[in-house]
Coordinates of C-alpha atoms in Angstrom, one line a residue:
Chain A
M1218 CA 0.0 0.0 0.0
G1219 CA 3.1 2.2 0.5
G1220 CA 1.3 4.4 3.1
V1221 CA -1.2 5.8 0.5
Y1222 CA -4.5 6.0 2.2
I1223 CA -7.8 6.6 0.4
L1224 CA -9.7 7.1 3.6
S1225 CA -8.3 8.7 6.8
V1226 CA -10.4 9.0 9.9
K1227 CA -9.0 10.9 12.8
N1228 CA -10.4 11.1 16.3
I1229 CA -14.0 10.8 15.3
K1230 CA -16.5 11.4 18.2
L1231 CA -20.2 11.1 17.8
K1232 CA -22.9 11.6 20.4
R1233 CA -26.6 10.8 19.7
D1234 CA -29.5 11.2 22.1
G1235 CA -27.1 11.9 24.9
K1236 CA -25.1 8.7 24.4
E1237 CA -21.5 8.6 23.1
L1238 CA -21.5 6.2 20.3
L1239 CA -18.1 6.8 18.9
R1240 CA -15.3 7.8 21.3
G1241 CA -12.4 8.8 19.1
V1242 CA -12.2 6.5 16.2
D1243 CA -9.0 6.4 14.1
L1244 CA -9.0 4.4 10.9
E1245 CA -7.0 4.4 7.7
I1246 CA -7.8 2.4 4.5
G1247 CA -5.4 2.1 1.6
E1248 CA -6.2 1.9 -2.1
C1249 CA -7.6 -1.4 -3.2
E1250 CA -7.5 -2.6 0.4
I1251 CA -10.1 -4.8 2.0
H1252 CA -10.5 -3.7 5.6
S1253 CA -12.8 -5.6 8.0
V1254 CA -14.2 -4.1 11.1
I1255 CA -15.2 -6.7 13.6
G1256 CA -16.5 -6.4 17.1
P1257 CA -19.5 -7.2 19.4
N1258 CA -23.0 -6.0 18.9
G1259 CA -23.4 -2.4 20.0
A1260 CA -19.7 -1.6 19.4
G1261 CA -20.5 1.2 17.0
K1262 CA -19.6 -0.6 13.7
S1263 CA -22.7 0.3 11.8
T1264 CA -22.7 3.8 13.3
L1265 CA -19.2 4.3 11.9
A1266 CA -20.4 3.1 8.5
Y1267 CA -23.3 5.6 8.5
L1268 CA -21.0 8.4 9.6
L1269 CA -18.6 7.7 6.8
M1270 CA -21.5 7.8 4.3
G1271 CA -22.7 11.1 5.7
I1272 CA -26.2 9.8 6.8
G1273 CA -28.2 12.5 8.5
G1274 CA -27.9 12.4 12.3
Y1275 CA -24.4 10.9 12.2
S1276 CA -22.4 14.0 11.9
P1277 CA -19.4 13.9 14.2
K1278 CA -19.0 16.5 17.0
E1279 CA -15.2 16.1 16.8
G1280 CA -12.6 14.7 14.4
S1281 CA -12.2 14.6 10.7
V1282 CA -12.8 12.3 7.7
H1283 CA -10.5 12.7 4.7
F1284 CA -11.0 11.0 1.4
N1285 CA -8.3 11.1 -1.2
E1286 CA -6.8 13.9 1.0
E1287 CA -10.0 16.0 0.8
D1288 CA -11.8 16.9 4.0
I1289 CA -15.3 15.4 3.6
T1290 CA -16.3 15.6 7.2
Q1291 CA -19.3 17.9 6.5
F1292 CA -20.1 16.6 3.0
T1293 CA -23.6 15.3 2.2
I1294 CA -24.3 11.8 1.1
T1295 CA -24.5 12.8 -2.5
Q1296 CA -21.2 14.7 -2.4
R1297 CA -19.5 11.6 -1.0
A1298 CA -21.2 9.3 -3.5
K1299 CA -20.1 11.6 -6.4
R1300 CA -16.5 11.2 -5.1
G1301 CA -16.9 7.4 -5.2
I1302 CA -18.0 6.4 -1.8
T1303 CA -21.1 4.2 -1.4
L1304 CA -22.8 2.1 1.2
A1305 CA -24.6 -1.2 1.1
W1306 CA -27.1 -1.4 4.0
Q1307 CA -27.4 -4.3 6.3
E1308 CA -31.2 -4.2 5.6
P1309 CA -31.6 -2.8 2.1
A1310 CA -34.4 -0.4 1.4
R1311 CA -37.5 -1.5 -0.5
F1312 CA -38.8 0.5 -3.4
E1313 CA -42.4 0.1 -4.7
G1314 CA -42.5 0.6 -8.4
L1315 CA -38.7 0.8 -8.9
T1316 CA -37.4 -2.2 -10.8
V1317 CA -34.1 -3.9 -10.4
Y1318 CA -33.2 -2.4 -13.8
D1319 CA -34.0 1.1 -12.5
Y1320 CA -32.1 0.6 -9.2
L1321 CA -29.0 -0.7 -10.9
S1322 CA -29.1 2.0 -13.5
I1323 CA -29.2 4.7 -10.8
G1324 CA -26.0 3.2 -9.3
A1325 CA -24.4 3.1 -12.7
G1326 CA -25.0 6.9 -13.2
G1327 CA -28.5 6.9 -14.7
T1328 CA -30.6 5.1 -17.3
G1329 CA -28.7 4.6 -20.5
K1330 CA -25.3 5.3 -19.0
V1331 CA -24.4 1.6 -19.1
S1332 CA -25.7 -1.2 -21.3
E1333 CA -28.4 -3.6 -20.2
N1334 CA -25.8 -6.3 -20.7
T1335 CA -23.7 -4.7 -17.9
L1336 CA -26.6 -4.8 -15.6
R1337 CA -27.4 -8.4 -16.5
H1338 CA -23.8 -9.3 -15.8
A1339 CA -24.0 -7.7 -12.4
L1340 CA -27.0 -9.8 -11.5
E1341 CA -25.2 -13.0 -12.8
M1342 CA -22.3 -12.0 -10.5
V1343 CA -24.6 -12.2 -7.5
D1344 CA -26.1 -15.4 -8.7
L1345 CA -29.5 -14.0 -9.7
S1346 CA -31.0 -14.8 -13.1
P1347 CA -31.3 -11.6 -15.1
D1348 CA -34.3 -12.9 -17.0
K1349 CA -36.1 -13.5 -13.8
Y1350 CA -35.0 -10.4 -11.8
L1351 CA -34.1 -7.5 -14.0
H1352 CA -37.7 -6.2 -14.4
R1353 CA -39.0 -7.1 -10.9
E1354 CA -39.6 -4.5 -8.3
V1355 CA -37.2 -4.0 -5.5
S1356 CA -40.1 -4.4 -3.1
E1357 CA -41.3 -6.6 -0.4
A1358 CA -42.1 -9.2 -3.0
L1359 CA -38.3 -10.0 -2.9
S1360 CA -36.9 -11.9 0.1
G1361 CA -34.3 -10.3 2.3
G1362 CA -31.6 -12.5 0.8
E1363 CA -32.6 -11.5 -2.8
R1364 CA -32.5 -7.8 -1.8
K1365 CA -29.0 -8.2 -0.3
R1366 CA -27.8 -9.7 -3.5
I1367 CA -29.3 -6.9 -5.5
E1368 CA -27.7 -4.4 -3.2
M1369 CA -24.3 -6.1 -4.0
A1370 CA -25.1 -6.0 -7.7
S1371 CA -25.8 -2.3 -7.3
I1372 CA -22.4 -1.8 -5.7
L1373 CA -20.7 -3.7 -8.5
T1374 CA -22.4 -1.6 -11.2
M1375 CA -21.5 1.6 -9.4
K1376 CA -17.7 0.7 -9.3
P1377 CA -17.0 2.9 -6.3
K1378 CA -13.6 3.9 -5.0
L1379 CA -14.7 2.9 -1.6
A1380 CA -17.5 0.5 -0.9
I1381 CA -18.8 0.4 2.7
L1382 CA -20.6 -2.9 3.3
D1383 CA -22.6 -3.1 6.5
E1384 CA -22.8 -6.8 7.4
P1385 CA -23.3 -8.2 3.9
D1386 CA -23.2 -11.7 5.6
S1387 CA -26.1 -11.2 7.9
G1388 CA -29.0 -13.7 7.4
I1389 CA -27.3 -15.7 4.7
D1390 CA -26.1 -19.3 4.5
V1391 CA -22.5 -20.6 4.3
V1392 CA -22.7 -21.1 0.5
S1393 CA -23.7 -17.5 0.0
L1394 CA -20.9 -16.5 2.4
K1395 CA -18.3 -17.8 0.0
E1396 CA -20.0 -15.9 -2.8
I1397 CA -19.8 -12.7 -0.8
V1398 CA -16.1 -13.2 -0.1
A1399 CA -15.6 -13.7 -3.9
L1400 CA -17.6 -10.5 -4.6
I1401 CA -15.6 -8.5 -2.2
Q1402 CA -12.4 -9.7 -3.8
D1403 CA -13.9 -8.9 -7.3
L1404 CA -14.5 -5.3 -6.0
K1405 CA -10.8 -5.1 -5.1
K1406 CA -9.7 -6.5 -8.4
N1407 CA -11.8 -3.8 -10.1
G1408 CA -10.0 -1.1 -8.2
S1409 CA -12.3 -0.5 -5.2
S1410 CA -11.3 -0.3 -1.6
V1411 CA -13.7 -2.1 0.7
L1412 CA -14.6 -1.4 4.3
V1413 CA -16.7 -4.4 5.5
I1414 CA -18.5 -4.5 8.8
T1415 CA -18.8 -8.2 9.7
H1416 CA -19.2 -10.7 12.4
R1417 CA -17.9 -13.5 10.2
E1418 CA -14.4 -14.8 10.6
E1419 CA -14.4 -16.0 7.0
I1420 CA -14.8 -12.5 5.7
A1421 CA -12.3 -11.0 8.1
A1422 CA -9.8 -13.7 7.1
A1423 CA -10.2 -12.7 3.4
S1424 CA -9.3 -9.1 4.2
D1425 CA -6.0 -7.3 3.9
K1426 CA -6.4 -5.7 7.3
A1427 CA -8.8 -5.9 10.1
S1428 CA -9.8 -3.7 13.0
L1429 CA -11.4 -4.6 16.3
M1430 CA -14.0 -2.2 17.5
C1431 CA -15.4 -2.1 21.0
D1432 CA -17.5 0.4 22.8
G1433 CA -17.2 3.1 20.2
M1434 CA -13.4 2.8 19.7
I1435 CA -11.1 1.0 17.3
V1436 CA -9.1 -1.1 19.8
K1437 CA -6.6 -2.7 17.5
T1438 CA -5.7 -2.8 13.8
G1439 CA -3.6 -5.4 12.2
S1440 CA -3.6 -8.4 9.9
P1441 CA -6.7 -10.5 10.1
A1442 CA -4.8 -13.3 11.9
E1443 CA -3.5 -10.9 14.5
I1444 CA -6.9 -9.4 15.2
S1445 CA -8.5 -12.8 15.3
D1446 CA -5.9 -14.1 17.7
F1447 CA -6.2 -11.0 19.8
F1448 CA -10.0 -11.2 19.9
I1449 CA -10.0 -14.9 20.8
K1450 CA -7.2 -14.9 23.4
K1451 CA -7.4 -11.5 25.0
C1452 CA -10.7 -9.9 24.4
K1453 CA -13.0 -11.9 26.5
P1454 CA -14.5 -10.5 28.5
C1455 CA -14.2 -6.9 27.6
D1456 CA -14.3 -4.4 30.4
V1457 CA -16.2 -1.6 28.7
E1458 CA -16.0 0.6 31.8
T1459 CA -12.2 1.1 31.6
H1460 CA -11.7 0.1 28.0
D1461 CA -8.9 -2.2 29.2
L1462 CA -8.8 -5.5 27.6
K1463 CA -8.4 -8.1 30.3
G1464 CA -5.2 -10.1 29.8
D1465 CA -3.8 -7.4 27.6
Chain B
M110 CA -69.1 -4.0 -38.3
D111 CA -69.5 -0.2 -38.7
V112 CA -67.6 1.6 -41.4
I113 CA -65.0 3.7 -39.8
K114 CA -65.9 7.4 -40.0
L115 CA -62.6 9.2 -39.7
D116 CA -62.7 12.9 -39.0
T117 CA -59.6 14.4 -40.4
S118 CA -60.3 17.8 -39.1
A119 CA -57.8 19.8 -37.2
E120 CA -59.7 19.1 -34.0
F121 CA -59.2 15.3 -34.5
A122 CA -55.5 15.9 -35.1
A123 CA -55.3 18.0 -32.0
M124 CA -57.1 15.3 -30.0
A125 CA -54.8 12.7 -31.4
D126 CA -51.8 14.7 -30.5
A127 CA -53.1 15.2 -26.9
Y128 CA -53.9 11.5 -26.8
E129 CA -50.3 10.7 -27.7
R130 CA -48.9 13.1 -25.1
S131 CA -51.0 11.4 -22.5
G132 CA -49.4 8.1 -23.3
G133 CA -51.7 6.7 -25.9
D134 CA -50.9 5.5 -29.4
P135 CA -53.1 7.6 -31.7
S136 CA -52.7 5.0 -34.6
V137 CA -55.1 2.7 -32.7
L138 CA -57.8 5.3 -33.2
K139 CA -57.7 4.5 -36.9
M140 CA -57.4 0.8 -36.8
A141 CA -60.3 -1.2 -38.2
D142 CA -59.9 -4.1 -35.8
V143 CA -59.9 -1.8 -32.7
S144 CA -63.1 -0.4 -31.2
S145 CA -62.6 3.2 -30.4
L146 CA -64.4 6.5 -29.7
V147 CA -63.0 10.0 -29.8
V148 CA -65.0 12.8 -28.2
S149 CA -63.9 16.4 -28.0
G150 CA -66.2 18.5 -25.8
N151 CA -69.6 17.3 -27.0
K152 CA -68.5 16.4 -30.5
I153 CA -68.1 12.8 -31.5
L154 CA -65.1 13.0 -33.8
S155 CA -64.7 9.3 -34.6
A156 CA -66.1 6.0 -33.6
N157 CA -65.5 2.4 -34.5
Q158 CA -67.0 -0.9 -33.3
T159 CA -65.8 -4.4 -33.9
E160 CA -67.4 -7.8 -33.6
G161 CA -68.9 -8.4 -30.2
V162 CA -68.9 -4.7 -29.3
V163 CA -72.1 -2.6 -29.6
L164 CA -71.3 1.1 -29.3
E165 CA -74.2 3.5 -29.1
K166 CA -73.4 7.2 -28.8
E167 CA -75.1 10.5 -29.0
S168 CA -74.0 14.0 -28.6
T169 CA -75.8 16.0 -25.9
E170 CA -75.8 19.7 -25.1
S171 CA -72.8 19.5 -22.8
G172 CA -71.2 16.2 -23.6
V173 CA -72.0 12.8 -24.8
Y174 CA -74.2 9.8 -24.0
I175 CA -72.5 6.4 -24.5
M176 CA -73.9 2.9 -24.2
L177 CA -71.2 0.2 -24.7
T178 CA -72.2 -3.4 -24.7
I179 CA -69.9 -6.4 -24.9
K180 CA -72.0 -9.3 -26.2
K181 CA -72.5 -12.5 -24.5
G182 CA -69.6 -14.9 -24.7
Y183 CA -67.3 -12.6 -26.7
T184 CA -63.7 -12.0 -25.7
I185 CA -62.6 -8.8 -27.4
P186 CA -59.1 -9.4 -28.6
N187 CA -57.9 -5.8 -28.7
P188 CA -58.5 -3.2 -26.0
V189 CA -61.3 -0.7 -26.7
H190 CA -59.9 2.8 -26.8
L191 CA -61.8 5.8 -25.5
C192 CA -60.5 9.3 -25.9
F193 CA -62.2 12.2 -24.2
G194 CA -60.9 15.8 -24.1
V195 CA -61.6 19.4 -24.1
L196 CA -59.1 21.4 -26.1
P197 CA -60.2 25.0 -25.4
K198 CA -59.2 26.8 -22.2
E199 CA -62.8 26.6 -20.9
G200 CA -65.6 24.2 -21.2
L201 CA -67.8 21.5 -19.7
Q202 CA -67.8 17.9 -20.7
Q203 CA -70.5 15.7 -19.2
I204 CA -70.0 12.0 -20.0
N205 CA -73.0 9.7 -19.3
V206 CA -71.8 6.2 -19.9
T207 CA -73.2 2.8 -19.4
M208 CA -71.0 -0.2 -19.9
I209 CA -72.3 -3.7 -19.9
A210 CA -70.3 -6.9 -20.2
E211 CA -72.8 -9.7 -20.9
E212 CA -72.4 -13.2 -19.5
D213 CA -69.0 -14.8 -20.2
A214 CA -67.8 -11.7 -22.1
S215 CA -64.3 -10.2 -21.6
V216 CA -63.0 -6.8 -22.5
E217 CA -60.3 -4.3 -21.7
L218 CA -61.0 -0.6 -22.0
I219 CA -58.4 2.1 -22.1
A220 CA -59.5 5.6 -21.6
H221 CA -57.4 8.7 -22.1
C222 CA -58.8 12.1 -20.9
T223 CA -56.9 15.1 -22.1
F224 CA -57.2 18.7 -21.1
P225 CA -53.9 20.2 -22.2
N226 CA -54.9 23.9 -22.4
S227 CA -57.4 24.1 -19.5
E228 CA -57.9 27.1 -17.4
H229 CA -61.4 26.3 -16.4
V230 CA -62.6 23.0 -17.6
V231 CA -65.1 20.7 -15.9
H232 CA -65.1 17.0 -16.8
K233 CA -67.9 15.0 -15.3
M234 CA -68.5 11.3 -15.7
D235 CA -71.6 9.5 -14.5
G236 CA -71.0 5.9 -15.1
K237 CA -72.9 2.7 -14.7
I238 CA -71.1 -0.5 -15.2
I239 CA -72.7 -3.9 -15.1
I240 CA -70.6 -7.1 -15.3
H241 CA -72.8 -10.1 -15.8
K242 CA -72.1 -13.7 -14.7
N243 CA -68.5 -14.8 -15.3
A244 CA -67.8 -11.7 -17.4
S245 CA -64.6 -9.7 -17.1
L246 CA -64.1 -5.9 -17.5
T247 CA -60.9 -4.0 -17.2
Y248 CA -61.1 -0.2 -17.3
N249 CA -57.9 1.9 -17.1
E250 CA -58.3 5.6 -17.3
T251 CA -55.3 8.0 -17.7
H252 CA -55.5 11.7 -17.5
F253 CA -53.3 14.3 -19.1
H254 CA -53.7 17.8 -17.8
G255 CA -51.9 21.0 -18.6
K256 CA -49.6 22.8 -16.2
K257 CA -52.0 25.5 -15.1
G258 CA -54.5 23.4 -13.2
G259 CA -58.0 24.8 -13.7
V260 CA -59.6 21.4 -14.3
E261 CA -62.4 19.8 -12.3
V262 CA -62.6 16.1 -12.8
I263 CA -65.6 14.6 -11.2
P264 CA -66.0 10.9 -12.1
Q265 CA -68.7 8.9 -10.4
A266 CA -69.6 5.3 -11.1
K267 CA -71.7 2.5 -9.8
I268 CA -70.5 -0.9 -10.6
T269 CA -72.4 -4.1 -10.2
I270 CA -70.5 -7.4 -10.5
E271 CA -72.6 -10.5 -10.8
E272 CA -71.6 -14.1 -9.8
G273 CA -68.1 -14.9 -10.9
G274 CA -67.6 -11.6 -12.6
R275 CA -64.3 -9.7 -12.5
Y276 CA -63.7 -6.0 -12.5
Y277 CA -60.3 -4.3 -12.6
T278 CA -59.9 -0.5 -12.8
G279 CA -57.0 1.9 -12.7
F280 CA -57.3 5.7 -12.5
T281 CA -54.0 7.5 -13.1
L282 CA -53.5 11.3 -12.9
I283 CA -49.9 12.0 -12.6
S284 CA -49.2 14.2 -15.6
G285 CA -49.7 18.0 -15.3
R286 CA -51.8 19.6 -12.6
V287 CA -54.7 17.8 -11.0
G288 CA -56.9 20.9 -10.3
L289 CA -59.8 19.3 -8.5
L290 CA -60.4 15.6 -8.5
D291 CA -63.5 14.3 -6.8
L292 CA -63.7 10.6 -7.6
D293 CA -66.5 8.4 -6.2
Y294 CA -66.8 4.8 -7.2
E295 CA -69.1 2.3 -5.6
V296 CA -69.0 -1.5 -6.2
D297 CA -71.6 -4.2 -5.4
A298 CA -69.8 -7.5 -5.7
G299 CA -71.8 -10.7 -5.9
K300 CA -70.9 -14.3 -5.3
D301 CA -67.3 -15.2 -6.3
A302 CA -66.9 -11.8 -7.8
I303 CA -63.4 -10.2 -7.9
C304 CA -62.8 -6.5 -7.8
E305 CA -59.7 -4.4 -7.8
L306 CA -59.7 -0.6 -7.7
N307 CA -56.4 1.2 -8.2
A308 CA -55.8 5.0 -8.1
K309 CA -52.6 6.9 -8.6
V310 CA -52.6 10.6 -8.4
Y311 CA -49.8 13.3 -8.1
G312 CA -51.0 16.6 -6.8
K313 CA -49.1 19.9 -6.9
G314 CA -49.7 23.6 -6.3
D315 CA -53.1 24.0 -4.7
D316 CA -54.6 20.9 -6.2
K317 CA -57.4 19.2 -4.3
I318 CA -57.8 15.4 -4.4
L319 CA -60.8 13.6 -3.0
I320 CA -61.0 9.9 -3.6
K321 CA -63.9 7.8 -2.3
E322 CA -63.9 4.1 -3.2
K323 CA -66.5 1.8 -1.7
V324 CA -66.9 -1.9 -2.1
F325 CA -69.7 -3.9 -0.8
L326 CA -68.9 -7.6 -0.7
N327 CA -72.5 -8.9 -0.8
G328 CA -71.9 -12.3 -2.3
E329 CA -70.3 -15.4 -0.8
N330 CA -66.6 -15.6 -1.5
A331 CA -66.5 -12.1 -3.1
R332 CA -63.0 -10.6 -3.1
S333 CA -61.7 -7.0 -3.4
V334 CA -58.7 -4.8 -3.1
I335 CA -58.7 -1.1 -3.0
K336 CA -55.3 0.3 -3.6
S337 CA -54.5 4.0 -3.6
R338 CA -51.2 5.8 -4.1
V339 CA -51.2 9.6 -3.8
A340 CA -48.2 11.9 -3.8
I341 CA -48.8 15.6 -3.0
S342 CA -46.5 18.6 -2.8
D343 CA -46.6 22.4 -2.4
N344 CA -50.0 23.3 -0.9
A345 CA -52.0 20.4 -2.3
V346 CA -54.5 18.5 -0.2
A347 CA -55.7 14.9 -0.5
E348 CA -58.3 12.9 1.2
F349 CA -58.7 9.2 0.6
T350 CA -61.7 7.3 1.8
G351 CA -61.7 3.6 1.2
V352 CA -64.7 1.6 2.4
T353 CA -65.0 -2.1 2.3
E354 CA -67.9 -4.0 3.8
G355 CA -68.1 -7.8 4.1
H356 CA -71.7 -9.0 4.1
A357 CA -71.3 -12.6 3.1
P358 CA -69.5 -15.8 4.2
Y359 CA -65.9 -16.0 3.0
A360 CA -65.9 -12.5 1.6
R361 CA -62.4 -11.0 1.7
G362 CA -61.5 -7.4 1.2
H363 CA -58.4 -5.2 1.7
V364 CA -57.9 -1.5 1.7
D365 CA -54.3 -0.3 1.0
C366 CA -53.5 3.4 1.0
V367 CA -50.1 5.2 0.8
E368 CA -49.9 9.0 0.7
V369 CA -46.6 10.7 0.4
V370 CA -46.5 14.3 1.5
Q371 CA -44.0 17.0 0.6
G372 CA -43.8 20.8 1.3
N373 CA -47.0 22.2 3.0
A374 CA -49.3 19.6 1.5
I375 CA -51.9 17.9 3.7
A376 CA -53.0 14.3 3.4
K377 CA -55.8 12.4 5.1
A378 CA -56.7 8.7 4.8
V379 CA -59.9 7.2 6.1
P380 CA -60.1 3.5 5.7
I381 CA -63.5 2.2 6.8
V382 CA -63.9 -1.5 7.1
M383 CA -67.1 -3.3 8.3
V384 CA -68.1 -6.9 8.6
D385 CA -71.5 -8.3 9.6
D386 CA -70.9 -11.9 8.7
P387 CA -68.7 -13.9 11.1
L388 CA -67.1 -15.7 8.2
A389 CA -66.1 -12.5 6.3
K390 CA -62.8 -10.8 6.7
V391 CA -61.7 -7.3 5.7
T392 CA -58.3 -5.7 6.4
H393 CA -56.7 -2.3 5.8
E394 CA -53.4 -0.5 5.9
A395 CA -52.6 3.1 5.5
A396 CA -49.3 5.0 5.5
I397 CA -49.0 8.7 5.3
G398 CA -45.9 10.7 5.6
S399 CA -42.8 12.0 3.9
V400 CA -40.8 9.9 1.6
D401 CA -39.0 7.2 3.5
K402 CA -35.6 8.5 4.7
K403 CA -33.8 5.3 4.2
Q404 CA -35.0 5.1 0.6
V405 CA -33.8 8.6 0.0
D406 CA -30.4 8.0 1.7
T407 CA -30.0 4.8 -0.4
L408 CA -30.4 6.6 -3.7
M409 CA -28.3 9.5 -2.6
A410 CA -25.5 7.0 -1.8
R411 CA -25.8 5.9 -5.4
G412 CA -25.2 9.5 -6.5
L413 CA -28.6 11.2 -6.8
E414 CA -29.2 14.6 -5.3
E415 CA -31.9 14.6 -2.6
N416 CA -34.6 16.1 -4.9
E417 CA -33.8 13.6 -7.6
A418 CA -34.0 10.7 -5.1
V419 CA -37.4 11.9 -3.9
D420 CA -38.6 12.3 -7.5
A421 CA -37.4 8.7 -8.4
I422 CA -39.2 7.3 -5.3
V423 CA -42.5 9.1 -6.0
K424 CA -42.5 8.2 -9.7
G425 CA -41.8 4.6 -8.8
M426 CA -44.7 4.6 -6.4
L427 CA -47.0 6.1 -9.0
K428 CA -45.8 4.0 -11.9

């Protein structure tokens, strides 16, 4: 990576409804790097993902976010998206009347910006039949698993510089997990950096780097093996009152 | 079969143009194998009837009287096209229409109503629709209005569906300003009848939208869905009333209303469900509010500006 960071997060603090959700997060992601963030429920992983995307209500009270050396801390979602950042939600939204074709086209820059073949290929990449799905609505008629796959297809067509994936593995089976790992690696091959929020060791293991998050802080960053070892051997139980990791 | 009487006047051309801009294909109005009727104000500009279709029409002082019958046992292969409009800035068009689908008949009707230059146009429809035993009638009506508003659309219809009959209707007014819409449909559904009422309306400026749809499930195993999608912005107001009453065993009905509100617009939804047979069941759901934030955030994260995202979501809902 040579010390070139596409994303640099420094001392980010976030308070919502009187509760401190992020307590000084530092994070750096290199170009074409797959970076996993793991940690227990309530650690602030999804909060960090929303903050990085600029979702309303997740503006930091302190700290900075730089993307390609530009300060984007106060940027809107659209401004960030136009610079190449996008987010795949853990629970993707449903859209009555909006077809998969419409949805993928929006991610690809608008209807007509890419060929239908490109959109069909993206669906094939997530193991969905284009003939069956391209003209279906992204609505409640689709299962949660189908919508997650379409969400991933949307990310593939967008070709972002940084894809933030919030638990792409939730609610899927082991076979699909392997597909998700392959898709993340495809994103990297196509030039994207990937920040993936996950509980799954298989995804963390396929990353270039991993960070352990606990109680609103990045506790440790290193290779996936280091973080996994650290998590298993030294991180149970976590003393959230003092932020000291017992046995550390 | 009647000989087609084509009116090639400038008025017909203007109506055909308005018809096309409202989403219709004007070439169908000249096809020999397609039943059609074109009415401008109170003038019948063209009419055609095909086998199985009996189309009686008569110009009245302020509109037109229509009696459309689909003969027993006929399935009409091509949709029947109806084109109504008022081209001047002002005018009154009163449509008195009776549609009858005789036993085992099947037909689809596509109506386009165009008021492209309206400043003060009143378009009234008094409809009576009878769907006899095992017949099927689909009626889709799309409106094309100008940008100034100034239209009053007042469609009223009483629909009777006999045993095993099927009635599907869609009312769409999403192009141009609504003006005033006061829609009032009432359905009497008999044994094993199926009824689906859909309305999609986009109100802007000071538009006023009143939708009243009532279904009485009077026959055993009668089924119905009332589905309404309304988006309003600026200072528009909308009130949807969806009534479904289950009066027979195994009758099933559902009322589904979604209203999206932007700006200073005000929306109201009144679902009224009633059952007086212990074996009948009627349900309802209604959602009113701004566009879902997560939907907007998702499309913004794909690169749309906020207003573009809202527009895409609303258009999708009304599609």
